[in-house]
Coordinates of C-alpha atoms and ligand atoms in Angstrom, one line a residue:
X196 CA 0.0 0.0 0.0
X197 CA 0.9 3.5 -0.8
X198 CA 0.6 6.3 1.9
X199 CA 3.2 8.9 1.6
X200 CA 3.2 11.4 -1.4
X201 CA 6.0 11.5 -3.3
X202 CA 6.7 14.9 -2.8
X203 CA 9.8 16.9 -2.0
X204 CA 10.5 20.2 -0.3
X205 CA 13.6 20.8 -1.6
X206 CA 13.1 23.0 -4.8
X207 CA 16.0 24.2 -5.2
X208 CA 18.1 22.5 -8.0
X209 CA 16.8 19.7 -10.6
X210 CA 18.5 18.5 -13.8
X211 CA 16.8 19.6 -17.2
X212 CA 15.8 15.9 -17.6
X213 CA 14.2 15.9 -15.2
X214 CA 12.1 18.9 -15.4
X215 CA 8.1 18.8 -17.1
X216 CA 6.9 21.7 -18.8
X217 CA 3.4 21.0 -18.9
X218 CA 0.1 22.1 -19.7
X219 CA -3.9 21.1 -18.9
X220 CA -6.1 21.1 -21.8
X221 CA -9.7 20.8 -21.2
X222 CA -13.2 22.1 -22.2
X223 CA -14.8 23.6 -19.6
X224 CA -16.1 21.4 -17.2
X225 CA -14.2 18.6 -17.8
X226 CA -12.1 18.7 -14.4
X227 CA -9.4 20.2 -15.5
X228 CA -9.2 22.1 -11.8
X229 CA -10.0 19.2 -10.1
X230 CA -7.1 17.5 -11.8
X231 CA -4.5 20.3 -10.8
X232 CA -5.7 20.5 -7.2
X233 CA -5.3 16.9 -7.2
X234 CA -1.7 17.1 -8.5
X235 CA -1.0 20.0 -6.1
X236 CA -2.2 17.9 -3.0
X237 CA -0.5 14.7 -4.4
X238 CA 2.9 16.5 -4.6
X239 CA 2.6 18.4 -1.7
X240 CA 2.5 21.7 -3.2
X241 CA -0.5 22.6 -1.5
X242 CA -1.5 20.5 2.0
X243 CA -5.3 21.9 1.8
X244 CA -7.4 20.2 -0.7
X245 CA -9.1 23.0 -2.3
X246 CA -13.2 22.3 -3.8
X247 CA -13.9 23.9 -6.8
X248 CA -17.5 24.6 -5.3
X249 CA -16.2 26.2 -2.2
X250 CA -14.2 28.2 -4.0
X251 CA -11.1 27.7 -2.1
X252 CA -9.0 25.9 -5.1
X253 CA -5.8 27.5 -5.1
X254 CA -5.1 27.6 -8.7
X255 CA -8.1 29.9 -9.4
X256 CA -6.8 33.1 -7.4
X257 CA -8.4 35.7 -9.0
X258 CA -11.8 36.6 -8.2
X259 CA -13.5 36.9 -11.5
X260 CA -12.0 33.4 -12.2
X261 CA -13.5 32.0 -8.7
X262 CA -17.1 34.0 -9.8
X263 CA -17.4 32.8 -13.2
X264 CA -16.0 29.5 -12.8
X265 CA -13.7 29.2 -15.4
X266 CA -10.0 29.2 -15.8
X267 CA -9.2 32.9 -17.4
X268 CA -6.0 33.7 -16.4
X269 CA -3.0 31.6 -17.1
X270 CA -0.7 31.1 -14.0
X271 CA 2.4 28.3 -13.8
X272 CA 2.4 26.6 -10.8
X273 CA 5.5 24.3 -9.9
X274 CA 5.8 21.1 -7.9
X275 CA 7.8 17.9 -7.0
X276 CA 6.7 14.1 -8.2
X277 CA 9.4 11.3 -7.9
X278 CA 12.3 13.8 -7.8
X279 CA 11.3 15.6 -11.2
X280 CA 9.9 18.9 -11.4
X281 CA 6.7 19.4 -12.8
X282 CA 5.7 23.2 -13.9
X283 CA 1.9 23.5 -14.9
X284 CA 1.1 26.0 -17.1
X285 CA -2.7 26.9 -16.8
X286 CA -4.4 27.3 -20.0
X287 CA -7.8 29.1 -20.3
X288 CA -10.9 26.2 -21.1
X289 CA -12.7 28.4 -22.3
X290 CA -12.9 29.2 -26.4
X291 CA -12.9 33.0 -25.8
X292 CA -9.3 33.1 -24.8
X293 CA -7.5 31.2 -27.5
X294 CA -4.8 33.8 -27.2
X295 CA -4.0 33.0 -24.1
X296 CA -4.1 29.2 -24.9
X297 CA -1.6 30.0 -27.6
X298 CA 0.4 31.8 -25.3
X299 CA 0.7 29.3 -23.0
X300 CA 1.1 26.5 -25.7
X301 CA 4.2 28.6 -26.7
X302 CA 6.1 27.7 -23.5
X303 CA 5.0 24.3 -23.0
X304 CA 7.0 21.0 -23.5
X305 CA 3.6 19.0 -23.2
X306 CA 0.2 18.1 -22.4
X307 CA -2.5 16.5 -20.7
X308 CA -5.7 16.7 -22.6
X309 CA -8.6 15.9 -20.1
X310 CA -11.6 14.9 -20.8
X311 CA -15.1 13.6 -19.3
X312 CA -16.1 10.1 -19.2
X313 CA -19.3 10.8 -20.3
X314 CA -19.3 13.5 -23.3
X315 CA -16.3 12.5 -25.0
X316 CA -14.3 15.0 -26.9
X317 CA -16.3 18.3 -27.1
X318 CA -16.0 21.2 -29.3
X319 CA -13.6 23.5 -27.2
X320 CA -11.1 20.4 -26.5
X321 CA -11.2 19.8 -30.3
X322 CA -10.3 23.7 -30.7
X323 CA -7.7 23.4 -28.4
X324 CA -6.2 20.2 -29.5
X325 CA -5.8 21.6 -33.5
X326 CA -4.1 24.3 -31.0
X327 CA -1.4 21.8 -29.6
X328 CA -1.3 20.3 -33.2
X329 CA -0.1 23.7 -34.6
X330 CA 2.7 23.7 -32.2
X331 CA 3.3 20.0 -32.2
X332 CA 3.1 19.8 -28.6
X333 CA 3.0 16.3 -26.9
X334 CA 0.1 14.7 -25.4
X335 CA -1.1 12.5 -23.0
X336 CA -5.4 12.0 -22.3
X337 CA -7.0 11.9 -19.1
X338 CA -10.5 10.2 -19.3
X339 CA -11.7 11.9 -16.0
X340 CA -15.3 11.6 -14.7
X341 CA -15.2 7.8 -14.6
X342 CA -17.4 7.8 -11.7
X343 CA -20.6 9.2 -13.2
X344 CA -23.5 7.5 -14.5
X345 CA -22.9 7.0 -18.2
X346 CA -19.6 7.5 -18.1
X347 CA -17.8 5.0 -20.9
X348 CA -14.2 4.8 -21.9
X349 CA -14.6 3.0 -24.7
X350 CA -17.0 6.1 -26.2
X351 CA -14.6 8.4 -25.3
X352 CA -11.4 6.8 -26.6
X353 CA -13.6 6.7 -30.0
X354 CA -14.6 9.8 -29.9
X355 CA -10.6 10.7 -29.6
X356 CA -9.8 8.7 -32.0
X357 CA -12.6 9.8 -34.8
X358 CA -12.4 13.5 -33.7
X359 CA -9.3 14.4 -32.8
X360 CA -7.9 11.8 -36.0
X361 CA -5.0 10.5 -33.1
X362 CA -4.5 7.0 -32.1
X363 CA -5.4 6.4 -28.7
X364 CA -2.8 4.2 -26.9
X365 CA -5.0 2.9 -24.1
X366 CA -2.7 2.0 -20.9
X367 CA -5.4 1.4 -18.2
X368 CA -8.7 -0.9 -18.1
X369 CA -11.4 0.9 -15.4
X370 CA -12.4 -1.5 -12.3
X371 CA -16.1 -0.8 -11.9
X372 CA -18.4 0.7 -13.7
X373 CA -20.1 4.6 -13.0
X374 CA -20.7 4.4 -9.0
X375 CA -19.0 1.5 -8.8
X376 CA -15.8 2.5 -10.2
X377 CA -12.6 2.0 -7.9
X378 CA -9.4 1.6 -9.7
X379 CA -7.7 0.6 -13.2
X380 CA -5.7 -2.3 -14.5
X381 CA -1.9 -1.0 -15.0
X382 CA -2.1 -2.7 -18.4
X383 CA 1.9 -2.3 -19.5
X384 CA 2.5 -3.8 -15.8
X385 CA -0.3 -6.2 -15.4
X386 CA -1.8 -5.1 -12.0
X387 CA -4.5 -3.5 -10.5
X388 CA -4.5 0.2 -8.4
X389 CA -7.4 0.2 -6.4
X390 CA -7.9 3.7 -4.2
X391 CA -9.6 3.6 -1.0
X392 CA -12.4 5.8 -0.6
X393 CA -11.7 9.4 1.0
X394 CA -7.9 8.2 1.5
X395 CA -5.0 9.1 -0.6
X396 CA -3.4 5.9 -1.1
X397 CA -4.1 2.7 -3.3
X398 CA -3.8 -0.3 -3.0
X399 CA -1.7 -2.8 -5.8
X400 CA -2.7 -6.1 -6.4
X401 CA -2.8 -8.8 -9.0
X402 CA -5.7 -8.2 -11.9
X403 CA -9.1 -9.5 -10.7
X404 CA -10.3 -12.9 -12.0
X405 CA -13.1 -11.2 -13.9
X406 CA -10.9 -8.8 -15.6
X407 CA -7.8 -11.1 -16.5
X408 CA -9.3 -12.5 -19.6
X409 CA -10.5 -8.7 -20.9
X410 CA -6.7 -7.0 -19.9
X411 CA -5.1 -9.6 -21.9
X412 CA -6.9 -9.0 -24.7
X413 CA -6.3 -5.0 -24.1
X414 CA -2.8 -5.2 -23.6
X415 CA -2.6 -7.3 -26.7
X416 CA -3.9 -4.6 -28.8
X417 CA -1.9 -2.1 -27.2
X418 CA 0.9 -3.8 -27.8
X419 CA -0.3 -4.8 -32.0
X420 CA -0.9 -0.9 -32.2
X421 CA 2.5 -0.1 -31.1
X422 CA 3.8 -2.2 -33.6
X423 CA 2.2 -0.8 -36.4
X424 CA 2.3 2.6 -35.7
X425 CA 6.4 1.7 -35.5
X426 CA 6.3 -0.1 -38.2
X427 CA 5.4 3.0 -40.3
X428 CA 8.4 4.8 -39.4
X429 CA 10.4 2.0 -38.4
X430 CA 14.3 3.3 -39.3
X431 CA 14.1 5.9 -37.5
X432 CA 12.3 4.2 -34.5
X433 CA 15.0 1.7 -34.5
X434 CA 17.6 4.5 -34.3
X435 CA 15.9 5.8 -31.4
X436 CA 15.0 2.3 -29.8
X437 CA 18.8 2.0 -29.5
X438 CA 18.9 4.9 -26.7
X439 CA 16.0 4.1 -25.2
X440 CA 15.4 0.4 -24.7
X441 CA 13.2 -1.8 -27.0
X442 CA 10.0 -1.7 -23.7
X443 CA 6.8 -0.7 -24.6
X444 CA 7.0 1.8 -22.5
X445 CA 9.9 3.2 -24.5
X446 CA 8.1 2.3 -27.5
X447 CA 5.5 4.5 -25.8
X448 CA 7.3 7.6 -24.9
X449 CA 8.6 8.0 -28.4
X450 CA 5.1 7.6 -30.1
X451 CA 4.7 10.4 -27.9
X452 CA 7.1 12.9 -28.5
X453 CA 6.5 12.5 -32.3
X454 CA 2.7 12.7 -32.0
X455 CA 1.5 9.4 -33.7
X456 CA -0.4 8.6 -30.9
X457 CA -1.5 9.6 -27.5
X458 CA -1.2 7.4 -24.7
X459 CA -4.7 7.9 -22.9
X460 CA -5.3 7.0 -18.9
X461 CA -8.5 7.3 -16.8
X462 CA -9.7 7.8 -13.5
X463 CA -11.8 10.1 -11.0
X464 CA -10.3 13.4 -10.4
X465 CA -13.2 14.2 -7.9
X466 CA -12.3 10.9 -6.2
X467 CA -8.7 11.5 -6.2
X468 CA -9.0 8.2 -8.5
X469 CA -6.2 8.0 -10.9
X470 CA -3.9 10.7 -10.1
X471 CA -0.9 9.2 -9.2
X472 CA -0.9 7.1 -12.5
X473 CA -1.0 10.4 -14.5
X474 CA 2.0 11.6 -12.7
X475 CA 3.7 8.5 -13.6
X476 CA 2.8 9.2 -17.5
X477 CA 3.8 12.6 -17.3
X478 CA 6.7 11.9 -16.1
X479 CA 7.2 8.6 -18.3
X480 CA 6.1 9.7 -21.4
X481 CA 6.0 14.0 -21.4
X482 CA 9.3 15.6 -22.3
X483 CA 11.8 17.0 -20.7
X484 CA 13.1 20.9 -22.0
X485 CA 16.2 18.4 -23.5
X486 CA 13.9 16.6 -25.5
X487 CA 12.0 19.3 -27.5
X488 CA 14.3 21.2 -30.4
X489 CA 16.3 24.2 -29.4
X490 CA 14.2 27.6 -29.6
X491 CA 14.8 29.8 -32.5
X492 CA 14.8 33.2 -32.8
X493 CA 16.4 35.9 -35.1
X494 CA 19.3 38.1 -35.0
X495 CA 20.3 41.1 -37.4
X496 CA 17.9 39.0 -40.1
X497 CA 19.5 35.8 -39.8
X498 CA 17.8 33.1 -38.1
X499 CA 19.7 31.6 -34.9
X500 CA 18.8 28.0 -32.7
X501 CA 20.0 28.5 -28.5
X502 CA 20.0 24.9 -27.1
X503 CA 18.7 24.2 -23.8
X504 CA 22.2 24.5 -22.1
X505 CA 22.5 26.3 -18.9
X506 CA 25.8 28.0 -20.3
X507 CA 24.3 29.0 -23.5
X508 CA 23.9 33.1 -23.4
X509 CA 20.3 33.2 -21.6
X510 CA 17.0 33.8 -23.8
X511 CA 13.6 33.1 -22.3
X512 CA 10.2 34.5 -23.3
X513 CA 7.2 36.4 -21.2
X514 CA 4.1 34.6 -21.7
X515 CA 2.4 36.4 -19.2
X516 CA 2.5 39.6 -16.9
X517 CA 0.3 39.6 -13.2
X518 CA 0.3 42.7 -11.4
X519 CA 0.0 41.2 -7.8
X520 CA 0.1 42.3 -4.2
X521 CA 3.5 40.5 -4.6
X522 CA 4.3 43.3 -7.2
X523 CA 4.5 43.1 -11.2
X524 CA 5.1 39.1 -12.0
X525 CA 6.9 38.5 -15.4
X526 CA 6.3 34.8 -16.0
X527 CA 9.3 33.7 -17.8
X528 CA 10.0 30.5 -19.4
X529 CA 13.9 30.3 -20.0
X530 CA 15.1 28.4 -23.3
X531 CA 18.8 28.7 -22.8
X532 CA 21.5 30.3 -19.9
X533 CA 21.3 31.3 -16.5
X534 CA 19.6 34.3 -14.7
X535 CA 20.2 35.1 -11.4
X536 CA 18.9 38.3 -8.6
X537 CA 20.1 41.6 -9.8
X538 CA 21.3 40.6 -13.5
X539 CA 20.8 42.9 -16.6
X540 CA 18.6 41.8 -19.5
X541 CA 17.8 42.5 -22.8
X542 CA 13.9 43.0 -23.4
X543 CA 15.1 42.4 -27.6
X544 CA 12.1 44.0 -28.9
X545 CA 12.1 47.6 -27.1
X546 CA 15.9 47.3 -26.9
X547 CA 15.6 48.6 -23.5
X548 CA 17.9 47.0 -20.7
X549 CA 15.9 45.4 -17.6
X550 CA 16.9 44.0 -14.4
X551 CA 16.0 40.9 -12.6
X552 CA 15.0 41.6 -9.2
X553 CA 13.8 38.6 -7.4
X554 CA 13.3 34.9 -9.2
X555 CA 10.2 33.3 -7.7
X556 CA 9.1 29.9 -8.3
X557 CA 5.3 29.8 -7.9
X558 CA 4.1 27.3 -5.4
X559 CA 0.0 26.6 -5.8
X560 CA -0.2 29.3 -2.5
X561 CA 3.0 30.9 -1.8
X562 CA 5.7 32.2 -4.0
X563 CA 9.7 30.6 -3.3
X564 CA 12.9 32.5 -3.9
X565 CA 15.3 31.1 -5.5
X566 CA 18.3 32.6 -6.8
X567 CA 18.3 31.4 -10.4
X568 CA 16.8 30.0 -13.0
X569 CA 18.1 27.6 -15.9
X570 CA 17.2 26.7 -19.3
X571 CA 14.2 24.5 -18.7
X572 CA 12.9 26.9 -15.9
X573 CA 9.3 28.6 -15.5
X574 CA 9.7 31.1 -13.2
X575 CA 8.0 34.6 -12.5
X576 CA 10.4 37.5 -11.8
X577 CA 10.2 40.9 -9.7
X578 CA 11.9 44.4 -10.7
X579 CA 11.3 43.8 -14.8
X580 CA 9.6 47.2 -15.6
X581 CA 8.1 47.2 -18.9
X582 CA 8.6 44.1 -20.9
X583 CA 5.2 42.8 -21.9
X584 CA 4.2 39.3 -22.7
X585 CA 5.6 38.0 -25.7
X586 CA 8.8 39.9 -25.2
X587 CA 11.8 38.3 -25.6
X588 CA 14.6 38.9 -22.4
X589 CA 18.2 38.1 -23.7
X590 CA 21.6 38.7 -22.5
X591 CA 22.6 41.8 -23.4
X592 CA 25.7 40.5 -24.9
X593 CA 24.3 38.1 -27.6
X594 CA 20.7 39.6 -28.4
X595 CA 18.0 37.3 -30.0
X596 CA 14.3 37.8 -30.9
X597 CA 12.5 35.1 -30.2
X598 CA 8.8 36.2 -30.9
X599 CA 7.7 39.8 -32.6
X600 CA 7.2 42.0 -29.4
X601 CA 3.2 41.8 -29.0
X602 CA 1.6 45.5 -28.9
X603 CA -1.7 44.8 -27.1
X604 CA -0.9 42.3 -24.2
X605 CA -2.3 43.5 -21.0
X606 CA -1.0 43.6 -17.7
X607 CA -3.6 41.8 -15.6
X608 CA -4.3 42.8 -12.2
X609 CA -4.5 39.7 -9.7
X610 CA -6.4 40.9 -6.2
Ligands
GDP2185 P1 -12.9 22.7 -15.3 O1 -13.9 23.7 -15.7 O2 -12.4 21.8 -16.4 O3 -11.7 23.3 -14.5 O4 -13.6 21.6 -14.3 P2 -13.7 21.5 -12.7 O5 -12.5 20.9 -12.2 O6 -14.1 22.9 -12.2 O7 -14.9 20.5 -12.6 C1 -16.2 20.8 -13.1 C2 -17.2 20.1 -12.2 O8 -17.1 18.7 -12.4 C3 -17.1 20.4 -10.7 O9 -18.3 20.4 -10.1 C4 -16.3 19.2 -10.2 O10 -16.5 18.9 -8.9 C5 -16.8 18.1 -11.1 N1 -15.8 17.0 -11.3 C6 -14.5 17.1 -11.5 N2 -13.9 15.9 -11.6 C7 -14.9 15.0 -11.4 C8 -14.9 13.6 -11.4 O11 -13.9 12.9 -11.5 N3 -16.2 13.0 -11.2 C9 -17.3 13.7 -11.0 N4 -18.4 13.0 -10.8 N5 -17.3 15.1 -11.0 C10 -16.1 15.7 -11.2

């Protein structure tokens, strides 16, 4: 039996392959906050479990967002599983801030796609999804809401499959049905999680009787999809299987990263049903910064790549500006270098020269100092003036433009 969360309070340093950039996709509704409390509480980012009808999640801070009910503004929020960081990006649910979703998709390394157990895909997590496609962003699926009457993951992997055109890559078998439903079948390891009711742990066990016969036959058909889709591309697969190991989780992970399918998982966010799994595939199967191409940008016309390389000269991007009680929040997601407290910057845009204050990784409910902040890195930092989202910060020394400066992009003002 599991008890203790696998969480960590030491923030300060992780390795970039270690690190998840990641996003929540979701139509409204679909549990997308439930999810990220769930992963806040799990990790030990936040010890309160917040309700989304109470209006005490921690995630939603800003009071239009807690009146209306819907996600609005995007805010990262970063957190420990198994010794990897995980930085969640919020993006907006709702269809009337598709900016905001391509903001966010812009600094993302991946994504879980969430969806209910009982209406499928729906229109705003098809938008979204063409979204992630545009910037070929990584996904895992969630199929949350497993609890409720009607709720059917077999429907909603078709659905996935005939409206989002992906191949779903199904990893999990549910145990019980609607009410009924407890726990999944780890199909790649054969076992069953079963959570106890109200109680953050699971237990593991061999699959049930009743279910042997119907896993087989799942993981069977995993395993023949895997095939084929590798098949299809199989040199280069084989070039890759070499670093990675010839499992199907491997298999899995690189199917993955090049988008041919998406592994899908299920559970009961409002059950805290499933959770720990998803951490597991996030961290299994997302990205780390190392994984995804250098970023690009442009210098005097000619086009330039920065790796992810701590030493590199530093670029990151804003992809979003809070004006907090805190004070002005530039959420920055560093691509290359180093920046540390009191270091000059180059907003490449405006050409003006900025200075990083304070470096704060953002916590769920509190804000953390730290003193720097590598390629990989989400963080939100103090004392930068007038750099607006979409700007590009660079050193000084070798500029780089990594996005036209936007004109438009307001400062939001977080009570
Ligand atoms: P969001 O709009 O995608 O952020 O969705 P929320 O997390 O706010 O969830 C919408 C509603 O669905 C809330 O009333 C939640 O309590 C409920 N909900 C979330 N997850 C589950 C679940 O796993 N099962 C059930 N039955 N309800 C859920």
């Amino acid at each position: 039996m599991r008890t203790d969360p696998r969480h960590r309070s030491d923030h300060s340093s992780t390795t970039l392959t270690r690190v998840r950039n990641m996003g929540i996709l979701a139509h409204v509704d679909a549990g997308k906050t439930t999810v990220t409390e769930r992963i806040l509480y799990l990790t030990g980012a936040t010890h309160k479990r917040g309700e989304v009808h109470d209006g005490t999640t921690v995630t939603d801070f800003d009071p239009q967002e807690r009146d209306r009910g819907i996600t609005i503004f995007a805010a990262a929020v970063s957190c420990l599983w198994d010794d990897h960081r995980i930085n969640l990006i919020d993006t907006p649910g709702h269809v009337d801030f598709a900016d905001e979703v391509e903001r966010s998709l812009r600094v993302l390394d991946g994504a879980v796609a969430v969806f209910d157990a009982v209406a499928g895909v729906e229109p705003q997590s098809e938008a979204v999804w063409r979204q992630a496609d545009r910037h070929a962003v990584p996904r895992i699926a969630f199929v949350n809401k497993l609890d409720r009457a009607g709720a059917d993951l077999d429907s909603a992997v078709r659905s996935i499959r005939e409206r989002l055109r992906t191949v779903p890559l199904v990893v999990q078998l549910p145990v019980g049905q609607e009410d009924g439903f407890t726990g999944v079948v780890d199909l790649l390891r054969m076992r069953a999680l079963i959570w106890r009711k109200g109680h953050d742990s699971y237990e593991e066990g061999p699959v049930p009787d009743e279910l042997r016969a119907e896993a087989e036959r799942r993981r069977r058909l995993l395993e023949e999809t895997v095939a084929e889709l590798h098949s299809a591309a199989l040199e280069e697969f084989c070039e890759r299987s070499a670093l990675t190991g010839p499992s199907l989780a491997a298999a899995l992970r690189d199917l993955t990263h090049s988008g041919e399918g998406v592994v899908v998982l299920c559970g009961s966010a409002y059950r805290n049903c499933g959770i720990e799994p998803l951490l597991e595939a996030v961290v299994a199967y997302l990205p780390s910064p190392q994984d995804v191409p250098p970023v690009r940008g442009v210098h005097d016309g000619t086009e330039q790549e920065r790796p992810a390389d701590p030493d590199a000269p530093f670029a990151g991007l804003v992809f979003k500006v809070n004006s907090t009680a805190t004070g002005r929040l530039t959420y920055v997601r560093v691509y290359a270098g180093t920046i540390q407290k009191g270091d000059a910057v180059l907003d490449a845009g405006s050409r003006r020269t900025e200075r990083v204050g304070r470096i704060l990784r953002v916590q769920a409910d509190r804000h953390a100092e730290v003193d720097r902040a590598e390629a990989g890195d989400i963080v939100a930092v103090i004392g930068i003036k007038s750099a607006r989202t979409g700007a590009t910060l660079c050193a000084p020394a070798a500029p780089l433009l990594l996005e036209p400066p936007t004109t438009a992009a307001p400062v939001v003002t977080v009570a």
